[in-house]
mmCIF file of C-alpha atoms in Angstrom:
data_model
loop_
_atom_site.group_PDB
_atom_site.id
_atom_site.type_symbol
_atom_site.label_atom_id
_atom_site.label_comp_id
_atom_site.label_asym_id
_atom_site.label_seq_id
_atom_site.Cartn_x
_atom_site.Cartn_y
_atom_site.Cartn_z
ATOM 1 C CA UNK A 1 -55.445 -42.326 -36.110
ATOM 2 C CA UNK A 2 -52.804 -39.645 -37.444
ATOM 3 C CA UNK A 3 -53.929 -37.342 -40.359
ATOM 4 C CA UNK A 4 -52.063 -37.249 -43.714
ATOM 5 C CA UNK A 5 -50.786 -34.392 -44.697
ATOM 6 C CA UNK A 6 -52.515 -34.776 -48.139
ATOM 7 C CA UNK A 7 -56.057 -34.561 -46.774
ATOM 8 C CA UNK A 8 -58.244 -32.367 -44.466
ATOM 9 C CA UNK A 9 -58.527 -33.047 -41.089
ATOM 10 C CA UNK A 10 -62.238 -34.366 -39.931
ATOM 11 C CA UNK A 11 -64.653 -32.542 -37.964
ATOM 12 C CA UNK A 12 -66.011 -33.318 -34.600
ATOM 13 C CA UNK A 13 -69.010 -31.130 -33.369
ATOM 14 C CA UNK A 14 -69.643 -31.866 -29.845
ATOM 15 C CA UNK A 15 -72.916 -30.139 -28.176
ATOM 16 C CA UNK A 16 -73.631 -29.521 -24.404
ATOM 17 C CA UNK A 17 -77.408 -30.153 -24.960
ATOM 18 C CA UNK A 18 -78.956 -29.066 -21.916
ATOM 19 C CA UNK A 19 -77.038 -25.701 -22.267
ATOM 20 C CA UNK A 20 -78.560 -25.169 -25.441
ATOM 21 C CA UNK A 21 -81.902 -26.589 -24.178
ATOM 22 C CA UNK A 22 -81.645 -23.929 -21.035
ATOM 23 C CA UNK A 23 -81.180 -21.135 -23.465
ATOM 24 C CA UNK A 24 -83.928 -21.992 -25.653
ATOM 25 C CA UNK A 25 -86.159 -22.657 -22.809
ATOM 26 C CA UNK A 26 -86.180 -19.373 -21.348
ATOM 27 C CA UNK A 27 -85.758 -17.416 -25.076
ATOM 28 C CA UNK A 28 -88.585 -19.219 -26.546
ATOM 29 C CA UNK A 29 -91.376 -20.135 -23.748
ATOM 30 C CA UNK A 30 -93.383 -17.253 -24.885
ATOM 31 C CA UNK A 31 -94.095 -19.435 -28.150
ATOM 32 C CA UNK A 32 -95.781 -22.033 -26.466
ATOM 33 C CA UNK A 33 -94.737 -24.564 -29.268
ATOM 34 C CA UNK A 34 -96.174 -27.825 -29.052
ATOM 35 C CA UNK A 35 -95.635 -31.345 -31.025
ATOM 36 C CA UNK A 36 -98.381 -33.307 -32.496
ATOM 37 C CA UNK A 37 -99.239 -34.817 -29.565
ATOM 38 C CA UNK A 38 -99.600 -31.338 -27.387
ATOM 39 C CA UNK A 39 -96.440 -31.644 -25.560
ATOM 40 C CA UNK A 40 -94.145 -28.594 -24.894
ATOM 41 C CA UNK A 41 -91.120 -28.632 -27.365
ATOM 42 C CA UNK A 42 -90.121 -24.780 -27.873
ATOM 43 C CA UNK A 43 -86.810 -25.604 -26.035
ATOM 44 C CA UNK A 44 -86.368 -28.900 -28.117
ATOM 45 C CA UNK A 45 -87.204 -26.936 -31.558
ATOM 46 C CA UNK A 46 -84.741 -24.064 -30.595
ATOM 47 C CA UNK A 47 -81.973 -26.558 -29.842
ATOM 48 C CA UNK A 48 -82.571 -28.054 -33.174
ATOM 49 C CA UNK A 49 -82.641 -24.980 -35.075
ATOM 50 C CA UNK A 50 -79.163 -23.821 -33.470
ATOM 51 C CA UNK A 51 -77.777 -27.537 -34.263
ATOM 52 C CA UNK A 52 -78.814 -27.001 -37.721
ATOM 53 C CA UNK A 53 -77.393 -23.638 -37.878
ATOM 54 C CA UNK A 54 -74.342 -25.125 -36.373
ATOM 55 C CA UNK A 55 -74.071 -27.954 -38.560
ATOM 56 C CA UNK A 56 -74.696 -25.719 -41.473
ATOM 57 C CA UNK A 57 -71.572 -23.404 -40.695
ATOM 58 C CA UNK A 58 -69.234 -26.271 -39.688
ATOM 59 C CA UNK A 59 -70.072 -28.872 -42.150
ATOM 60 C CA UNK A 60 -68.832 -31.491 -39.294
ATOM 61 C CA UNK A 61 -68.459 -34.915 -40.180
ATOM 62 C CA UNK A 62 -69.737 -36.289 -36.660
ATOM 63 C CA UNK A 63 -71.991 -35.038 -33.816
ATOM 64 C CA UNK A 64 -72.232 -36.000 -30.397
ATOM 65 C CA UNK A 65 -74.543 -34.403 -28.017
ATOM 66 C CA UNK A 66 -73.596 -34.447 -24.127
ATOM 67 C CA UNK A 67 -76.314 -35.036 -21.861
ATOM 68 C CA UNK A 68 -76.239 -34.966 -17.418
ATOM 69 C CA UNK A 69 -77.367 -37.754 -15.569
ATOM 70 C CA UNK A 70 -80.340 -36.388 -14.057
ATOM 71 C CA UNK A 71 -80.684 -39.521 -11.516
ATOM 72 C CA UNK A 72 -77.210 -39.239 -9.852
ATOM 73 C CA UNK A 73 -74.219 -37.089 -9.662
ATOM 74 C CA UNK A 74 -70.511 -37.623 -8.725
ATOM 75 C CA UNK A 75 -69.708 -33.872 -8.398
ATOM 76 C CA UNK A 76 -72.714 -33.615 -5.469
ATOM 77 C CA UNK A 77 -71.943 -36.864 -3.846
ATOM 78 C CA UNK A 78 -68.392 -35.191 -2.973
ATOM 79 C CA UNK A 79 -69.912 -31.463 -2.640
ATOM 80 C CA UNK A 80 -73.953 -31.512 -1.390
ATOM 81 C CA UNK A 81 -73.752 -27.908 -1.938
ATOM 82 C CA UNK A 82 -72.870 -28.119 -5.737
ATOM 83 C CA UNK A 83 -74.979 -25.454 -7.494
ATOM 84 C CA UNK A 84 -76.947 -25.016 -4.839
ATOM 85 C CA UNK A 85 -78.861 -21.871 -5.092
ATOM 86 C CA UNK A 86 -79.997 -22.446 -8.372
ATOM 87 C CA UNK A 87 -83.747 -21.613 -9.077
ATOM 88 C CA UNK A 88 -85.954 -25.068 -9.599
ATOM 89 C CA UNK A 89 -86.274 -25.645 -13.159
ATOM 90 C CA UNK A 90 -89.533 -25.236 -14.810
ATOM 91 C CA UNK A 91 -91.801 -28.716 -15.374
ATOM 92 C CA UNK A 92 -92.047 -27.895 -19.070
ATOM 93 C CA UNK A 93 -88.274 -27.623 -19.202
ATOM 94 C CA UNK A 94 -87.542 -30.850 -17.491
ATOM 95 C CA UNK A 95 -90.126 -32.585 -19.612
ATOM 96 C CA UNK A 96 -87.718 -31.356 -22.514
ATOM 97 C CA UNK A 97 -84.608 -32.331 -20.942
ATOM 98 C CA UNK A 98 -85.951 -35.468 -20.441
ATOM 99 C CA UNK A 99 -86.895 -36.155 -23.990
ATOM 100 C CA UNK A 100 -83.918 -34.605 -25.608
ATOM 101 C CA UNK A 101 -81.956 -37.920 -25.939
ATOM 102 C CA UNK A 102 -84.568 -39.839 -27.602
ATOM 103 C CA UNK A 103 -85.333 -37.076 -29.942
ATOM 104 C CA UNK A 104 -81.597 -37.068 -30.837
ATOM 105 C CA UNK A 105 -81.569 -41.023 -30.922
ATOM 106 C CA UNK A 106 -84.373 -41.251 -33.056
ATOM 107 C CA UNK A 107 -82.631 -38.799 -35.652
ATOM 108 C CA UNK A 108 -79.519 -41.168 -35.752
ATOM 109 C CA UNK A 109 -77.539 -38.798 -34.005
ATOM 110 C CA UNK A 110 -74.817 -39.853 -31.078
ATOM 111 C CA UNK A 111 -75.721 -38.697 -27.520
ATOM 112 C CA UNK A 112 -73.850 -39.785 -24.333
ATOM 113 C CA UNK A 113 -75.429 -39.765 -20.983
ATOM 114 C CA UNK A 114 -72.082 -40.509 -18.324
ATOM 115 C CA UNK A 115 -73.539 -42.270 -15.203
ATOM 116 C CA UNK A 116 -73.025 -39.653 -12.644
ATOM 117 C CA UNK A 117 -71.516 -37.314 -14.975
ATOM 118 C CA UNK A 118 -72.620 -34.140 -17.189
ATOM 119 C CA UNK A 119 -72.443 -32.964 -20.437
ATOM 120 C CA UNK A 120 -69.089 -30.999 -19.502
ATOM 121 C CA UNK A 121 -67.367 -34.200 -19.062
ATOM 122 C CA UNK A 122 -68.778 -35.090 -22.754
ATOM 123 C CA UNK A 123 -67.035 -32.232 -23.723
ATOM 124 C CA UNK A 124 -63.756 -33.096 -22.387
ATOM 125 C CA UNK A 125 -63.775 -36.460 -23.657
ATOM 126 C CA UNK A 126 -65.024 -35.344 -27.214
ATOM 127 C CA UNK A 127 -61.651 -33.047 -27.380
ATOM 128 C CA UNK A 128 -59.447 -36.314 -26.232
ATOM 129 C CA UNK A 129 -61.076 -38.231 -28.741
ATOM 130 C CA UNK A 130 -60.764 -35.994 -31.906
ATOM 131 C CA UNK A 131 -57.198 -35.007 -30.523
ATOM 132 C CA UNK A 132 -56.336 -39.384 -30.631
ATOM 133 C CA UNK A 133 -58.085 -39.686 -33.881
ATOM 134 C CA UNK A 134 -56.619 -36.745 -35.891
ATOM 135 C CA UNK A 135 -59.813 -35.063 -35.974
ATOM 136 C CA UNK A 136 -60.459 -31.042 -35.319
ATOM 137 C CA UNK A 137 -62.960 -30.242 -32.881
ATOM 138 C CA UNK A 138 -65.858 -27.553 -32.105
ATOM 139 C CA UNK A 139 -67.419 -27.767 -28.757
ATOM 140 C CA UNK A 140 -70.842 -25.655 -28.547
ATOM 141 C CA UNK A 141 -71.588 -24.821 -24.877
ATOM 142 C CA UNK A 142 -72.454 -21.780 -22.788
ATOM 143 C CA UNK A 143 -70.205 -23.153 -19.825
ATOM 144 C CA UNK A 144 -66.638 -21.811 -19.024
ATOM 145 C CA UNK A 145 -65.172 -24.989 -18.261
ATOM 146 C CA UNK A 146 -64.889 -26.363 -21.899
ATOM 147 C CA UNK A 147 -62.161 -23.333 -22.528
ATOM 148 C CA UNK A 148 -59.542 -25.609 -21.029
ATOM 149 C CA UNK A 149 -60.249 -27.973 -23.806
ATOM 150 C CA UNK A 150 -58.898 -25.211 -26.226
ATOM 151 C CA UNK A 151 -56.107 -26.141 -28.536
ATOM 152 C CA UNK A 152 -54.673 -25.937 -31.848
ATOM 153 C CA UNK A 153 -57.533 -28.232 -33.205
ATOM 154 C CA UNK A 154 -60.049 -27.649 -30.485
ATOM 155 C CA UNK A 155 -62.187 -24.499 -30.275
ATOM 156 C CA UNK A 156 -65.253 -23.524 -28.161
ATOM 157 C CA UNK A 157 -68.336 -21.958 -29.684
ATOM 158 C CA UNK A 158 -69.381 -19.988 -26.440
ATOM 159 C CA UNK A 159 -72.967 -19.510 -26.589
ATOM 160 C CA UNK A 160 -74.269 -15.821 -25.327
ATOM 161 C CA UNK A 161 -77.291 -13.906 -26.166
ATOM 162 C CA UNK A 162 -76.983 -13.652 -29.866
ATOM 163 C CA UNK A 163 -77.002 -17.492 -30.619
ATOM 164 C CA UNK A 164 -74.738 -19.390 -32.778
ATOM 165 C CA UNK A 165 -74.128 -16.414 -35.293
ATOM 166 C CA UNK A 166 -73.637 -14.210 -32.761
ATOM 167 C CA UNK A 167 -71.713 -16.414 -30.366
ATOM 168 C CA UNK A 168 -67.582 -16.048 -30.195
ATOM 169 C CA UNK A 169 -65.733 -19.297 -31.472
ATOM 170 C CA UNK A 170 -62.660 -19.148 -29.341
ATOM 171 C CA UNK A 171 -59.492 -20.656 -30.135
ATOM 172 C CA UNK A 172 -56.159 -20.274 -28.028
ATOM 173 C CA UNK A 173 -55.180 -16.911 -29.492
ATOM 174 C CA UNK A 174 -58.542 -15.140 -28.650
ATOM 175 C CA UNK A 175 -58.906 -16.835 -25.238
ATOM 176 C CA UNK A 176 -55.737 -14.936 -24.103
ATOM 177 C CA UNK A 177 -57.361 -11.892 -25.588
ATOM 178 C CA UNK A 178 -60.572 -12.116 -23.773
ATOM 179 C CA UNK A 179 -59.464 -13.599 -20.288
ATOM 180 C CA UNK A 180 -55.901 -13.182 -20.190
ATOM 181 C CA UNK A 181 -55.040 -16.876 -19.683
ATOM 182 C CA UNK A 182 -53.799 -19.630 -21.877
ATOM 183 C CA UNK A 183 -56.164 -22.859 -22.731
ATOM 184 C CA UNK A 184 -53.656 -24.880 -20.935
ATOM 185 C CA UNK A 185 -53.573 -22.643 -17.518
ATOM 186 C CA UNK A 186 -57.270 -22.024 -17.768
ATOM 187 C CA UNK A 187 -58.185 -25.104 -15.165
ATOM 188 C CA UNK A 188 -55.781 -23.422 -12.730
ATOM 189 C CA UNK A 189 -57.184 -20.130 -13.703
ATOM 190 C CA UNK A 190 -60.543 -21.111 -12.965
ATOM 191 C CA UNK A 191 -59.889 -23.185 -9.677
ATOM 192 C CA UNK A 192 -57.961 -20.016 -8.190
ATOM 193 C CA UNK A 193 -61.165 -17.674 -9.314
ATOM 194 C CA UNK A 194 -64.195 -20.102 -8.344
ATOM 195 C CA UNK A 195 -67.594 -20.307 -10.074
ATOM 196 C CA UNK A 196 -70.574 -18.908 -8.281
ATOM 197 C CA UNK A 197 -72.683 -20.483 -10.960
ATOM 198 C CA UNK A 198 -71.963 -23.919 -9.648
ATOM 199 C CA UNK A 199 -71.446 -22.524 -5.651
ATOM 200 C CA UNK A 200 -68.011 -22.432 -5.945
ATOM 201 C CA UNK A 201 -66.130 -20.073 -4.070
ATOM 202 C CA UNK A 202 -62.671 -19.326 -5.295
ATOM 203 C CA UNK A 203 -59.325 -18.775 -3.215
ATOM 204 C CA UNK A 204 -59.989 -15.570 -1.020
ATOM 205 C CA UNK A 205 -58.572 -12.420 -2.328
ATOM 206 C CA UNK A 206 -57.395 -14.258 -5.738
ATOM 207 C CA UNK A 207 -59.882 -12.552 -8.239
ATOM 208 C CA UNK A 208 -59.772 -12.823 -12.015
ATOM 209 C CA UNK A 209 -57.149 -10.392 -12.700
ATOM 210 C CA UNK A 210 -54.931 -11.662 -10.049
ATOM 211 C CA UNK A 211 -55.028 -14.994 -11.123
ATOM 212 C CA UNK A 212 -54.756 -14.176 -14.845
ATOM 213 C CA UNK A 213 -51.307 -12.147 -13.823
ATOM 214 C CA UNK A 214 -50.150 -14.897 -11.319
ATOM 215 C CA UNK A 215 -50.542 -17.614 -14.417
ATOM 216 C CA UNK A 216 -49.283 -15.517 -17.272
ATOM 217 C CA UNK A 217 -45.726 -14.469 -15.276
ATOM 218 C CA UNK A 218 -45.363 -17.394 -12.379
ATOM 219 C CA UNK A 219 -46.535 -20.415 -14.789
ATOM 220 C CA UNK A 220 -49.031 -23.029 -13.867
ATOM 221 C CA UNK A 221 -50.194 -23.636 -10.523
ATOM 222 C CA UNK A 222 -47.661 -26.703 -9.966
ATOM 223 C CA UNK A 223 -44.684 -24.639 -9.703
ATOM 224 C CA UNK A 224 -46.407 -21.635 -8.017
ATOM 225 C CA UNK A 225 -47.285 -24.278 -5.288
ATOM 226 C CA UNK A 226 -43.692 -25.872 -5.418
ATOM 227 C CA UNK A 227 -41.860 -22.764 -4.985
ATOM 228 C CA UNK A 228 -44.201 -21.866 -1.841
ATOM 229 C CA UNK A 229 -43.529 -25.450 -0.294
ATOM 230 C CA UNK A 230 -39.716 -25.213 -0.825
ATOM 231 C CA UNK A 231 -38.904 -21.571 -0.808
ATOM 232 C CA UNK A 232 -41.833 -19.591 0.992
ATOM 233 C CA UNK A 233 -43.108 -18.428 -2.375
ATOM 234 C CA UNK A 234 -39.780 -16.027 -2.776
ATOM 235 C CA UNK A 235 -39.686 -16.423 -6.389
ATOM 236 C CA UNK A 236 -43.153 -16.028 -7.165
ATOM 237 C CA UNK A 237 -43.199 -13.178 -5.457
ATOM 238 C CA UNK A 238 -40.035 -11.658 -6.812
ATOM 239 C CA UNK A 239 -41.572 -12.499 -10.371
ATOM 240 C CA UNK A 240 -44.679 -10.640 -9.526
ATOM 241 C CA UNK A 241 -43.234 -7.604 -8.286
ATOM 242 C CA UNK A 242 -40.835 -7.367 -11.528
ATOM 243 C CA UNK A 243 -43.667 -7.412 -13.478
ATOM 244 C CA UNK A 244 -45.272 -4.592 -11.399
ATOM 245 C CA UNK A 245 -42.070 -2.531 -12.031
ATOM 246 C CA UNK A 246 -41.935 -2.870 -15.746
ATOM 247 C CA UNK A 247 -45.801 -2.330 -16.276
ATOM 248 C CA UNK A 248 -46.033 0.235 -13.616
ATOM 249 C CA UNK A 249 -48.704 -1.807 -11.619
ATOM 250 C CA UNK A 250 -48.947 -2.084 -7.813
ATOM 251 C CA UNK A 251 -46.584 -4.438 -6.024
ATOM 252 C CA UNK A 252 -48.597 -7.880 -5.265
ATOM 253 C CA UNK A 253 -46.049 -10.393 -4.459
ATOM 254 C CA UNK A 254 -46.129 -10.881 -0.884
ATOM 255 C CA UNK A 255 -49.867 -10.068 -0.800
ATOM 256 C CA UNK A 256 -50.571 -12.852 -3.295
ATOM 257 C CA UNK A 257 -48.343 -15.295 -1.866
ATOM 258 C CA UNK A 258 -49.796 -14.597 1.887
ATOM 259 C CA UNK A 259 -53.174 -15.386 0.402
ATOM 260 C CA UNK A 260 -52.134 -18.547 -1.407
ATOM 261 C CA UNK A 261 -50.806 -19.443 2.081
ATOM 262 C CA UNK A 262 -53.909 -18.727 4.140
ATOM 263 C CA UNK A 263 -55.595 -21.519 5.974
ATOM 264 C CA UNK A 264 -57.703 -23.404 3.723
ATOM 265 C CA UNK A 265 -56.415 -21.420 0.341
ATOM 266 C CA UNK A 266 -54.562 -24.762 -1.109
ATOM 267 C CA UNK A 267 -57.327 -26.911 -0.181
ATOM 268 C CA UNK A 268 -59.789 -24.585 -1.770
ATOM 269 C CA UNK A 269 -57.922 -24.929 -4.939
ATOM 270 C CA UNK A 270 -57.558 -28.435 -5.182
ATOM 271 C CA UNK A 271 -61.161 -29.154 -4.017
ATOM 272 C CA UNK A 272 -61.936 -26.784 -7.147
ATOM 273 C CA UNK A 273 -59.629 -28.663 -9.693
ATOM 274 C CA UNK A 274 -61.453 -31.999 -8.353
ATOM 275 C CA UNK A 275 -64.447 -30.772 -9.315
ATOM 276 C CA UNK A 276 -64.224 -28.440 -12.390
ATOM 277 C CA UNK A 277 -61.893 -31.437 -13.957
ATOM 278 C CA UNK A 278 -63.862 -32.641 -16.625
ATOM 279 C CA UNK A 279 -63.628 -36.727 -17.566
ATOM 280 C CA UNK A 280 -61.567 -36.837 -20.915
ATOM 281 C CA UNK A 281 -61.444 -40.827 -20.781
ATOM 282 C CA UNK A 282 -65.291 -41.523 -21.485
ATOM 283 C CA UNK A 283 -66.022 -44.242 -24.439
ATOM 284 C CA UNK A 284 -67.858 -42.034 -26.954
ATOM 285 C CA UNK A 285 -69.183 -45.013 -28.963
ATOM 286 C CA UNK A 286 -68.148 -43.277 -32.062
ATOM 287 C CA UNK A 287 -67.031 -45.465 -34.800
ATOM 288 C CA UNK A 288 -66.088 -43.342 -37.882
ATOM 289 C CA UNK A 289 -65.080 -46.249 -40.143
ATOM 290 C CA UNK A 290 -68.717 -47.863 -39.883
ATOM 291 C CA UNK A 291 -70.512 -45.727 -42.322
ATOM 292 C CA UNK A 292 -74.234 -45.161 -40.887
ATOM 293 C CA UNK A 293 -73.461 -45.640 -37.296
ATOM 294 C CA UNK A 294 -74.937 -42.886 -34.732
ATOM 295 C CA UNK A 295 -73.287 -39.659 -34.932
ATOM 296 C CA UNK A 296 -71.897 -39.516 -38.754
ATOM 297 C CA UNK A 297 -73.293 -37.188 -41.161
ATOM 298 C CA UNK A 298 -75.210 -37.282 -43.677
ATOM 299 C CA UNK A 299 -78.331 -38.890 -42.133
ATOM 300 C CA UNK A 300 -81.266 -40.735 -43.755
ATOM 301 C CA UNK A 301 -83.558 -38.359 -45.241
ATOM 302 C CA UNK A 302 -86.716 -40.270 -44.546
ATOM 303 C CA UNK A 303 -85.564 -40.770 -40.897
ATOM 304 C CA UNK A 304 -85.001 -36.992 -40.468
ATOM 305 C CA UNK A 305 -88.349 -36.014 -42.096
ATOM 306 C CA UNK A 306 -90.247 -38.462 -39.842
ATOM 307 C CA UNK A 307 -88.761 -37.161 -36.663
ATOM 308 C CA UNK A 308 -88.412 -33.576 -37.282
ATOM 309 C CA UNK A 309 -91.923 -33.622 -38.811
ATOM 310 C CA UNK A 310 -93.382 -34.559 -35.418
ATOM 311 C CA UNK A 311 -92.231 -31.211 -34.005
ATOM 312 C CA UNK A 312 -94.685 -29.644 -36.493
ATOM 313 C CA UNK A 313 -93.381 -26.712 -37.826
ATOM 314 C CA UNK A 314 -92.702 -27.041 -41.600
ATOM 315 C CA UNK A 315 -89.777 -24.952 -42.301
ATOM 316 C CA UNK A 316 -87.611 -26.691 -39.716
ATOM 317 C CA UNK A 317 -88.531 -30.160 -41.233
ATOM 318 C CA UNK A 318 -87.211 -28.919 -44.668
ATOM 319 C CA UNK A 319 -84.159 -27.288 -43.325
ATOM 320 C CA UNK A 320 -83.457 -29.919 -41.275
ATOM 321 C CA UNK A 321 -83.733 -32.529 -44.433
ATOM 322 C CA UNK A 322 -81.378 -29.994 -46.382
ATOM 323 C CA UNK A 323 -78.602 -29.615 -43.731
ATOM 324 C CA UNK A 324 -78.437 -33.121 -42.235
ATOM 325 C CA UNK A 325 -78.652 -35.377 -45.004
ATOM 326 C CA UNK A 326 -75.798 -33.583 -47.129
ATOM 327 C CA UNK A 327 -72.527 -34.894 -47.244
ATOM 328 C CA UNK A 328 -69.913 -32.971 -45.207
ATOM 329 C CA UNK A 329 -67.420 -30.584 -46.164
ATOM 330 C CA UNK A 330 -64.385 -32.976 -46.073
ATOM 331 C CA UNK A 331 -66.507 -35.528 -47.940
ATOM 332 C CA UNK A 332 -66.455 -33.060 -51.077
ATOM 333 C CA UNK A 333 -62.915 -32.312 -50.333
ATOM 334 C CA UNK A 334 -62.202 -35.771 -50.641
ATOM 335 C CA UNK A 335 -64.063 -36.201 -54.216
ATOM 336 C CA UNK A 336 -62.101 -33.624 -55.730
ATOM 337 C CA UNK A 337 -58.563 -34.675 -55.095
#
C-alpha cells in the first residue's frame, strides 16, 4: 500500500516478547510481584512497563508481539544442538512465558506464535509487512539477528541493560558505525562470525573484524563465493590487499581466501544462513483498514483497566489506560490536515 506524499507513514511496532520477558525476569525476580491470584508476574509486569514506555515514545499505529513456539522447533529439527548449553529456565519464567500470549491477546494487542518458529521470524515478517504496506517499523529485541531487517524505514531498538530509554535505536548509518557493516550484508556477516548464544560456530578464522572488512571491500558473499569458484579468489585477495596497502593494515587477502576455501567453510556458512534467516512471509493477521481489530491502537480503556488491573499494580494500570487508550500520533497529524 503506497504512502501518499502529503501524509505521514504509519508505524508498526514489532516486539520480541520472549526477549523482554527473559530480561525482565532476571532484572525483577527480586520483587516477587504476584497477580491477584498469587501467580508470579514480575516478568510480565516488567515487559508491560517497557512496552508502555515504548508506545509512549514511538506512538505506533499498531503493535504485534512475536512469541516462540515452545512445543516445536524447525531449527532444532535441522540442528539438534541449536541453543545447546543455555541454562534451564526457571519455573517462574516458564510460567510467565506461557501466559504472555493470553495477557497480550486479552488487552487487544496482536500476537503471533508461528508453528515451529520463533519471535525472530515475526520480526522479519513485520519488517516485510511494513515495507509492503508503506508503513515504517520499529523492532524491539535484544537479538542481533534483527539487524538484517534494518532499512530506510525499519529501525531496531536493541535492548540492553539500560532498558527502553537507554537502548540504542539502530538505523542504517548507526549500524555501520557500531558494527562496520551495512544492513543488507548483516546476514552474511553473522553467518561468517557465527553466534555463540545459539551454539552456531562461525567460519574458522573469520572473526567480526575480518568479516566486516571482507564485506565492505569485496561486497556480498555471493560475489565472494563466485570469485572463489571461478577465479580461485584472486579478485577478493587483491581487493583486500589493496585496502591493506591504503590503510596501513596487515595484508590478509591470501589468508582470508585460504580460510574460506578450507574444508567445511562454505558448508558452515551456508548452514548458518539457513538457521539465521528469518521467515519474512508469515501472515501477521493485521487488518489496518478494520478499526478495532487486534493490534490496532487505541485500545478500549475498560478492557485495559480490567486486564492490567489484574496484575495488581495501580500505577501501571493508570499508565496503561493513558498510553494504550490514546490515539496514535499519526491520527493527530491526519486531524490537523
